[in-house]
PDB file of C-alpha atoms in Angstrom:
ATOM      1  CA  MET A  36     -86.307 104.709 171.918  1.00  0.00           C
ATOM      2  CA  ASP A  37     -83.055 103.062 172.619  1.00  0.00           C
ATOM      3  CA  ASN A  38     -80.766 102.458 169.641  1.00  0.00           C
ATOM      4  CA  THR A  39     -81.285 104.938 166.850  1.00  0.00           C
ATOM      5  CA  ASN A  40     -77.819 105.952 167.709  1.00  0.00           C
ATOM      6  CA  GLY A  41     -76.312 102.710 166.521  1.00  0.00           C
ATOM      7  CA  GLY A  42     -74.559 102.263 169.850  1.00  0.00           C
ATOM      8  CA  ASN A  43     -72.367 105.354 169.300  1.00  0.00           C
ATOM      9  CA  ASP A  44     -73.310 108.636 170.961  1.00  0.00           C
ATOM     10  CA  GLY A  45     -71.707 110.688 168.199  1.00  0.00           C
ATOM     11  CA  CYS A  46     -73.040 108.969 165.107  1.00  0.00           C
ATOM     12  CA  ALA A  47     -76.778 109.704 164.969  1.00  0.00           C
ATOM     13  CA  ILE A  48     -78.340 112.349 162.764  1.00  0.00           C
ATOM     14  CA  HIS A  49     -82.096 112.727 163.147  1.00  0.00           C
ATOM     15  CA  MET A  50     -83.801 114.677 160.375  1.00  0.00           C
ATOM     16  CA  SER A  51     -87.501 115.534 160.285  1.00  0.00           C
ATOM     17  CA  LEU A  52     -88.996 115.497 156.788  1.00  0.00           C
ATOM     18  CA  GLN A  53     -92.612 115.775 155.672  1.00  0.00           C
ATOM     19  CA  GLY A  54     -94.189 117.677 152.801  1.00  0.00           C
ATOM     20  CA  LYS A  55     -97.293 118.642 154.777  1.00  0.00           C
ATOM     21  CA  GLY A  56     -97.053 121.533 157.196  1.00  0.00           C
ATOM     22  CA  GLY A  57     -98.608 121.769 160.636  1.00  0.00           C
ATOM     23  CA  VAL A  58     -98.586 118.037 161.396  1.00  0.00           C
ATOM     24  CA  GLY A  59     -96.068 117.937 164.253  1.00  0.00           C
ATOM     25  CA  LYS A  60     -92.582 117.762 162.700  1.00  0.00           C
ATOM     26  CA  SER A  61     -91.112 120.358 165.028  1.00  0.00           C
ATOM     27  CA  LEU A  62     -92.862 118.834 168.032  1.00  0.00           C
ATOM     28  CA  ALA A  63     -91.330 115.450 167.187  1.00  0.00           C
ATOM     29  CA  ALA A  64     -87.919 117.104 166.804  1.00  0.00           C
ATOM     30  CA  SER A  65     -88.279 118.809 170.183  1.00  0.00           C
ATOM     31  CA  VAL A  66     -89.268 115.516 171.855  1.00  0.00           C
ATOM     32  CA  LEU A  67     -86.178 113.849 170.395  1.00  0.00           C
ATOM     33  CA  ALA A  68     -83.952 116.701 171.573  1.00  0.00           C
ATOM     34  CA  GLN A  69     -85.363 116.551 175.100  1.00  0.00           C
ATOM     35  CA  TYR A  70     -84.952 112.765 175.120  1.00  0.00           C
ATOM     36  CA  PHE A  71     -81.230 112.994 174.403  1.00  0.00           C
ATOM     37  CA  MET A  72     -80.693 115.993 176.678  1.00  0.00           C
ATOM     38  CA  ALA A  73     -82.317 114.147 179.581  1.00  0.00           C
ATOM     39  CA  ARG A  74     -79.686 111.443 179.085  1.00  0.00           C
ATOM     40  CA  GLY A  75     -76.805 113.874 179.189  1.00  0.00           C
ATOM     41  CA  LYS A  76     -76.055 113.821 175.459  1.00  0.00           C
ATOM     42  CA  PRO A  77     -74.460 116.901 173.824  1.00  0.00           C
ATOM     43  CA  VAL A  78     -77.377 117.512 171.447  1.00  0.00           C
ATOM     44  CA  HIS A  79     -77.025 119.780 168.407  1.00  0.00           C
ATOM     45  CA  CYS A  80     -80.359 121.238 167.251  1.00  0.00           C
ATOM     46  CA  ILE A  81     -80.687 122.904 163.848  1.00  0.00           C
ATOM     47  CA  ASP A  82     -83.816 124.625 162.538  1.00  0.00           C
ATOM     48  CA  ALA A  83     -83.791 124.620 158.724  1.00  0.00           C
ATOM     49  CA  ASP A  84     -87.437 125.627 158.248  1.00  0.00           C
ATOM     50  CA  PRO A  85     -87.339 128.718 155.993  1.00  0.00           C
ATOM     51  CA  VAL A  86     -90.837 129.860 157.011  1.00  0.00           C
ATOM     52  CA  ASN A  87     -91.707 128.864 160.577  1.00  0.00           C
ATOM     53  CA  LYS A  88     -88.671 128.379 162.810  1.00  0.00           C
ATOM     54  CA  THR A  89     -90.585 126.602 165.565  1.00  0.00           C
ATOM     55  CA  LEU A  90     -87.690 124.570 166.942  1.00  0.00           C
ATOM     56  CA  PHE A  91     -85.589 127.727 167.196  1.00  0.00           C
ATOM     57  CA  GLN A  92     -88.221 129.225 169.507  1.00  0.00           C
ATOM     58  CA  TYR A  93     -87.611 126.515 172.134  1.00  0.00           C
ATOM     59  CA  ARG A  94     -84.897 128.504 173.896  1.00  0.00           C
ATOM     60  CA  ALA A  95     -83.763 125.656 176.130  1.00  0.00           C
ATOM     61  CA  LEU A  96     -82.862 123.598 173.054  1.00  0.00           C
ATOM     62  CA  GLU A  97     -80.518 126.309 171.747  1.00  0.00           C
ATOM     63  CA  ALA A  98     -81.361 125.437 168.149  1.00  0.00           C
ATOM     64  CA  LYS A  99     -79.357 127.206 165.439  1.00  0.00           C
ATOM     65  CA  PRO A 100     -81.259 128.652 162.455  1.00  0.00           C
ATOM     66  CA  LEU A 101     -80.068 127.541 159.033  1.00  0.00           C
ATOM     67  CA  GLN A 102     -81.242 128.875 155.673  1.00  0.00           C
ATOM     68  CA  LEU A 103     -80.947 125.938 153.266  1.00  0.00           C
ATOM     69  CA  LEU A 104     -83.443 127.157 150.671  1.00  0.00           C
ATOM     70  CA  GLN A 105     -82.512 129.901 148.229  1.00  0.00           C
ATOM     71  CA  ASP A 106     -84.926 130.870 145.434  1.00  0.00           C
ATOM     72  CA  GLY A 107     -86.681 127.512 145.688  1.00  0.00           C
ATOM     73  CA  ALA A 108     -83.475 125.467 145.479  1.00  0.00           C
ATOM     74  CA  ILE A 109     -80.969 124.150 147.987  1.00  0.00           C
ATOM     75  CA  ASP A 110     -78.116 126.551 148.719  1.00  0.00           C
ATOM     76  CA  CYS A 111     -75.071 124.345 148.062  1.00  0.00           C
ATOM     77  CA  ARG A 112     -72.763 126.428 150.247  1.00  0.00           C
ATOM     78  CA  ALA A 113     -75.166 126.308 153.218  1.00  0.00           C
ATOM     79  CA  PHE A 114     -75.645 122.563 152.770  1.00  0.00           C
ATOM     80  CA  ASP A 115     -71.868 122.005 152.603  1.00  0.00           C
ATOM     81  CA  GLN A 116     -71.500 123.884 155.890  1.00  0.00           C
ATOM     82  CA  LEU A 117     -74.178 121.673 157.412  1.00  0.00           C
ATOM     83  CA  MET A 118     -72.431 118.525 156.172  1.00  0.00           C
ATOM     84  CA  GLU A 119     -69.118 119.656 157.609  1.00  0.00           C
ATOM     85  CA  GLU A 120     -70.748 120.168 160.987  1.00  0.00           C
ATOM     86  CA  LEU A 121     -72.546 116.819 160.850  1.00  0.00           C
ATOM     87  CA  LEU A 122     -69.333 114.980 159.993  1.00  0.00           C
ATOM     88  CA  THR A 123     -66.997 116.693 162.447  1.00  0.00           C
ATOM     89  CA  GLU A 124     -69.051 117.382 165.586  1.00  0.00           C
ATOM     90  CA  ASP A 125     -69.744 114.760 168.250  1.00  0.00           C
ATOM     91  CA  GLY A 126     -73.161 114.056 169.718  1.00  0.00           C
ATOM     92  CA  PRO A 127     -76.564 113.469 168.144  1.00  0.00           C
ATOM     93  CA  PHE A 128     -77.974 116.033 165.716  1.00  0.00           C
ATOM     94  CA  ILE A 129     -81.632 117.044 165.406  1.00  0.00           C
ATOM     95  CA  VAL A 130     -82.331 118.790 162.081  1.00  0.00           C
ATOM     96  CA  ASP A 131     -85.858 120.144 161.721  1.00  0.00           C
ATOM     97  CA  ASN A 132     -87.020 120.997 158.204  1.00  0.00           C
ATOM     98  CA  GLY A 133     -90.059 122.799 156.848  1.00  0.00           C
ATOM     99  CA  ALA A 134     -92.660 121.536 154.421  1.00  0.00           C
ATOM    100  CA  SER A 135     -91.280 123.774 151.654  1.00  0.00           C
ATOM    101  CA  THR A 136     -87.827 122.175 151.878  1.00  0.00           C
ATOM    102  CA  PHE A 137     -89.087 118.588 151.759  1.00  0.00           C
ATOM    103  CA  VAL A 138     -88.894 117.914 148.007  1.00  0.00           C
ATOM    104  CA  PRO A 139     -85.783 119.986 147.092  1.00  0.00           C
ATOM    105  CA  LEU A 140     -83.809 118.841 150.145  1.00  0.00           C
ATOM    106  CA  TRP A 141     -84.568 115.129 149.822  1.00  0.00           C
ATOM    107  CA  HIS A 142     -83.857 115.155 146.078  1.00  0.00           C
ATOM    108  CA  TYR A 143     -80.607 117.031 146.663  1.00  0.00           C
ATOM    109  CA  MET A 144     -79.550 114.525 149.303  1.00  0.00           C
ATOM    110  CA  LEU A 145     -80.315 111.584 147.017  1.00  0.00           C
ATOM    111  CA  GLU A 146     -78.581 113.122 143.998  1.00  0.00           C
ATOM    112  CA  ASN A 147     -75.443 113.703 146.049  1.00  0.00           C
ATOM    113  CA  ASP A 148     -75.611 110.341 147.843  1.00  0.00           C
ATOM    114  CA  VAL A 149     -75.641 112.087 151.210  1.00  0.00           C
ATOM    115  CA  PRO A 150     -76.685 109.000 153.247  1.00  0.00           C
ATOM    116  CA  GLN A 151     -73.655 107.106 151.939  1.00  0.00           C
ATOM    117  CA  VAL A 152     -71.331 110.068 152.527  1.00  0.00           C
ATOM    118  CA  LEU A 153     -72.532 110.249 156.131  1.00  0.00           C
ATOM    119  CA  ARG A 154     -72.183 106.492 156.523  1.00  0.00           C
ATOM    120  CA  SER A 155     -68.612 106.638 155.225  1.00  0.00           C
ATOM    121  CA  GLY A 156     -67.917 109.302 157.830  1.00  0.00           C
ATOM    122  CA  GLY A 157     -69.139 107.050 160.611  1.00  0.00           C
ATOM    123  CA  LYS A 158     -72.545 108.701 160.876  1.00  0.00           C
ATOM    124  CA  LYS A 159     -76.028 107.230 160.627  1.00  0.00           C
ATOM    125  CA  LEU A 160     -78.976 109.160 159.216  1.00  0.00           C
ATOM    126  CA  TYR A 161     -82.474 108.603 160.592  1.00  0.00           C
ATOM    127  CA  VAL A 162     -85.399 110.259 158.847  1.00  0.00           C
ATOM    128  CA  HIS A 163     -88.369 111.093 161.051  1.00  0.00           C
ATOM    129  CA  THR A 164     -91.688 111.702 159.329  1.00  0.00           C
ATOM    130  CA  VAL A 165     -95.185 112.318 160.674  1.00  0.00           C
ATOM    131  CA  ILE A 166     -98.435 110.717 159.532  1.00  0.00           C
ATOM    132  CA  THR A 167    -101.544 112.343 160.908  1.00  0.00           C
ATOM    133  CA  GLY A 168    -105.236 111.509 160.853  1.00  0.00           C
ATOM    134  CA  GLY A 169    -108.011 113.723 159.569  1.00  0.00           C
ATOM    135  CA  GLN A 170    -107.877 115.732 156.355  1.00  0.00           C
ATOM    136  CA  ALA A 171    -104.073 115.593 156.107  1.00  0.00           C
ATOM    137  CA  LEU A 172    -103.960 111.778 156.137  1.00  0.00           C
ATOM    138  CA  ALA A 173    -103.549 111.321 152.376  1.00  0.00           C
ATOM    139  CA  ASP A 174    -100.948 114.108 152.106  1.00  0.00           C
ATOM    140  CA  THR A 175     -98.809 112.785 154.964  1.00  0.00           C
ATOM    141  CA  ILE A 176     -99.058 109.232 153.644  1.00  0.00           C
ATOM    142  CA  THR A 177     -97.866 110.495 150.258  1.00  0.00           C
ATOM    143  CA  GLY A 178     -94.915 112.236 151.922  1.00  0.00           C
ATOM    144  CA  PHE A 179     -93.977 109.064 153.744  1.00  0.00           C
ATOM    145  CA  ALA A 180     -94.302 107.060 150.516  1.00  0.00           C
ATOM    146  CA  LYS A 181     -91.833 109.342 148.717  1.00  0.00           C
ATOM    147  CA  LEU A 182     -89.295 108.722 151.448  1.00  0.00           C
ATOM    148  CA  ALA A 183     -89.911 104.972 151.620  1.00  0.00           C
ATOM    149  CA  GLU A 184     -89.719 104.492 147.865  1.00  0.00           C
ATOM    150  CA  THR A 185     -86.364 106.252 147.542  1.00  0.00           C
ATOM    151  CA  THR A 186     -84.323 104.830 150.409  1.00  0.00           C
ATOM    152  CA  LEU A 187     -82.739 101.417 150.648  1.00  0.00           C
ATOM    153  CA  ASP A 188     -81.910 101.832 154.323  1.00  0.00           C
ATOM    154  CA  LYS A 189     -84.236 100.774 157.101  1.00  0.00           C
ATOM    155  CA  SER A 190     -83.927 104.260 158.544  1.00  0.00           C
ATOM    156  CA  ILE A 191     -87.381 105.862 158.581  1.00  0.00           C
ATOM    157  CA  VAL A 192     -89.075 106.522 161.899  1.00  0.00           C
ATOM    158  CA  VAL A 193     -92.810 107.178 161.572  1.00  0.00           C
ATOM    159  CA  TRP A 194     -94.607 109.312 164.146  1.00  0.00           C
ATOM    160  CA  ILE A 195     -98.340 108.575 164.209  1.00  0.00           C
ATOM    161  CA  ASN A 196    -100.134 111.796 165.215  1.00  0.00           C
ATOM    162  CA  GLU A 197    -103.764 111.133 166.158  1.00  0.00           C
ATOM    163  CA  PHE A 198    -104.587 114.676 167.248  1.00  0.00           C
ATOM    164  CA  PHE A 199    -106.681 115.266 164.120  1.00  0.00           C
ATOM    165  CA  GLY A 200    -108.137 111.752 164.023  1.00  0.00           C
ATOM    166  CA  ARG A 201    -107.171 108.096 163.911  1.00  0.00           C
ATOM    167  CA  VAL A 202    -104.605 107.101 161.314  1.00  0.00           C
ATOM    168  CA  GLU A 203    -106.537 104.462 159.411  1.00  0.00           C
ATOM    169  CA  HIS A 204    -108.508 103.925 156.210  1.00  0.00           C
ATOM    170  CA  ASP A 205    -111.621 101.773 156.099  1.00  0.00           C
ATOM    171  CA  GLY A 206    -110.661 100.440 159.516  1.00  0.00           C
ATOM    172  CA  LYS A 207    -107.139  99.487 158.423  1.00  0.00           C
ATOM    173  CA  PRO A 208    -104.369 100.790 160.746  1.00  0.00           C
ATOM    174  CA  PHE A 209    -101.057 102.164 159.523  1.00  0.00           C
ATOM    175  CA  ARG A 210     -99.399  98.831 158.792  1.00  0.00           C
ATOM    176  CA  ARG A 211    -102.120  97.895 156.307  1.00  0.00           C
ATOM    177  CA  LEU A 212    -102.952 101.353 155.142  1.00  0.00           C
ATOM    178  CA  VAL A 213    -103.476 101.931 151.453  1.00  0.00           C
ATOM    179  CA  LEU A 214    -102.411 104.962 149.506  1.00  0.00           C
ATOM    180  CA  LEU A 215    -105.119 106.873 147.727  1.00  0.00           C
ATOM    181  CA  CYS A 216    -103.687 108.138 144.441  1.00  0.00           C
ATOM    182  CA  HIS A 217    -106.166 110.920 143.790  1.00  0.00           C
ATOM    183  CA  ARG A 218    -104.924 111.866 140.330  1.00  0.00           C
ATOM    184  CA  LYS A 219    -105.483 108.415 138.882  1.00  0.00           C
ATOM    185  CA  TYR A 220    -108.231 107.417 141.321  1.00  0.00           C
ATOM    186  CA  LEU A 221    -106.408 104.199 142.097  1.00  0.00           C
ATOM    187  CA  VAL A 222    -105.844 102.421 145.353  1.00  0.00           C
ATOM    188  CA  VAL A 223    -102.256 101.275 145.716  1.00  0.00           C
ATOM    189  CA  LEU A 224    -101.042  98.971 148.459  1.00  0.00           C
ATOM    190  CA  MET A 225     -97.964 100.416 150.118  1.00  0.00           C
ATOM    191  CA  GLU A 226     -95.376  97.952 151.402  1.00  0.00           C
ATOM    192  CA  THR A 227     -93.129  99.746 153.866  1.00  0.00           C
ATOM    193  CA  GLY A 228     -91.381  97.068 155.890  1.00  0.00           C
ATOM    194  CA  SER A 229     -87.978  97.420 154.232  1.00  0.00           C
ATOM    195  CA  ALA A 230     -87.694 101.170 154.749  1.00  0.00           C
ATOM    196  CA  ARG A 231     -89.394 101.732 158.093  1.00  0.00           C
ATOM    197  CA  LEU A 232     -87.313 101.382 161.235  1.00  0.00           C
ATOM    198  CA  GLY A 233     -90.076 101.905 163.780  1.00  0.00           C
ATOM    199  CA  THR A 234     -93.256 103.706 164.724  1.00  0.00           C
ATOM    200  CA  ILE A 235     -94.029 106.153 167.522  1.00  0.00           C
ATOM    201  CA  ARG A 236     -97.696 106.804 168.269  1.00  0.00           C
ATOM    202  CA  TRP A 237     -99.190 110.049 169.573  1.00  0.00           C
ATOM    203  CA  PRO A 238    -102.665 109.176 170.880  1.00  0.00           C
ATOM    204  CA  ARG A 239    -105.262 111.825 171.504  1.00  0.00           C
ATOM    205  CA  THR A 240    -106.773 111.709 174.990  1.00  0.00           C
ATOM    206  CA  ASN A 241    -109.742 113.854 176.050  1.00  0.00           C
ATOM    207  CA  GLY A 242    -109.101 116.367 173.287  1.00  0.00           C
ATOM    208  CA  THR A 243    -105.434 116.856 174.159  1.00  0.00           C
ATOM    209  CA  MET A 244    -102.175 115.348 172.989  1.00  0.00           C
ATOM    210  CA  SER A 245    -100.560 112.807 175.286  1.00  0.00           C
ATOM    211  CA  TRP A 246     -96.886 111.966 175.496  1.00  0.00           C
ATOM    212  CA  PRO A 247     -95.800 109.676 172.624  1.00  0.00           C
ATOM    213  CA  ARG A 248     -96.181 106.004 173.408  1.00  0.00           C
ATOM    214  CA  ARG A 249     -93.217 103.669 173.444  1.00  0.00           C
ATOM    215  CA  PRO A 250     -92.101 102.833 169.912  1.00  0.00           C
ATOM    216  CA  THR A 251     -92.907  99.523 168.283  1.00  0.00           C
ATOM    217  CA  ASP A 252     -91.131  97.100 165.934  1.00  0.00           C
ATOM    218  CA  GLY A 253     -88.001  96.800 168.061  1.00  0.00           C
ATOM    219  CA  PHE A 254     -87.407 100.545 167.961  1.00  0.00           C
ATOM    220  CA  ASN A 255     -87.207 100.544 171.770  1.00  0.00           C
ATOM    221  CA  ASP A 256     -83.688  99.174 171.486  1.00  0.00           C
ATOM    222  CA  THR A 257     -82.510 101.534 168.814  1.00  0.00           C
ATOM    223  CA  CYS A 258     -82.282 105.081 170.138  1.00  0.00           C
ATOM    224  CA  LYS A 259     -79.468 105.730 172.567  1.00  0.00           C
TER     225      LYS A 259
END
């Protein structure tokens, strides 16, 4: 993972987003935090999950809790405080979000052109999302699709979590995976090349999770 920092230690913001709970968002966030900490980076961890503050429970990460959701909507004042911190503090940020904040937070960020605001402030936003096998495959694919369809930046990092099963459909791996639109009973081909920065795979070995494999698609050179 060497260059999702854009070559500047203080410019990377890593945000975990996925509308399906229990698929490994917080685990991915903790792996990222440990990666940067092991390299001596001054990592800032923020847990914005309003229900299960998993990242906050990793004491060594010193994650700060943040309540972004208020009555089902984004608390503008809390988000403004977050933005001020993101724009003024040095070092990479890891922002872990819950499933319940996925839709309101992403829509709020798009409506307020947050990626561009961060870019203008010399920051780069990377969105980390998890796709898992098993029963949650369709839901996590749908969550990824919402992100991919609404961003023009090649800034999405996909974590393939195989703990619940292989991430494939009819033998097709992630790159050729189709989206099952259950409401209309249609099969829609999902082109993701323009939005996806790289892929990290979590294989399942002997019933346990192994350490994520090295990223693909040139992502090795993107995460300093």
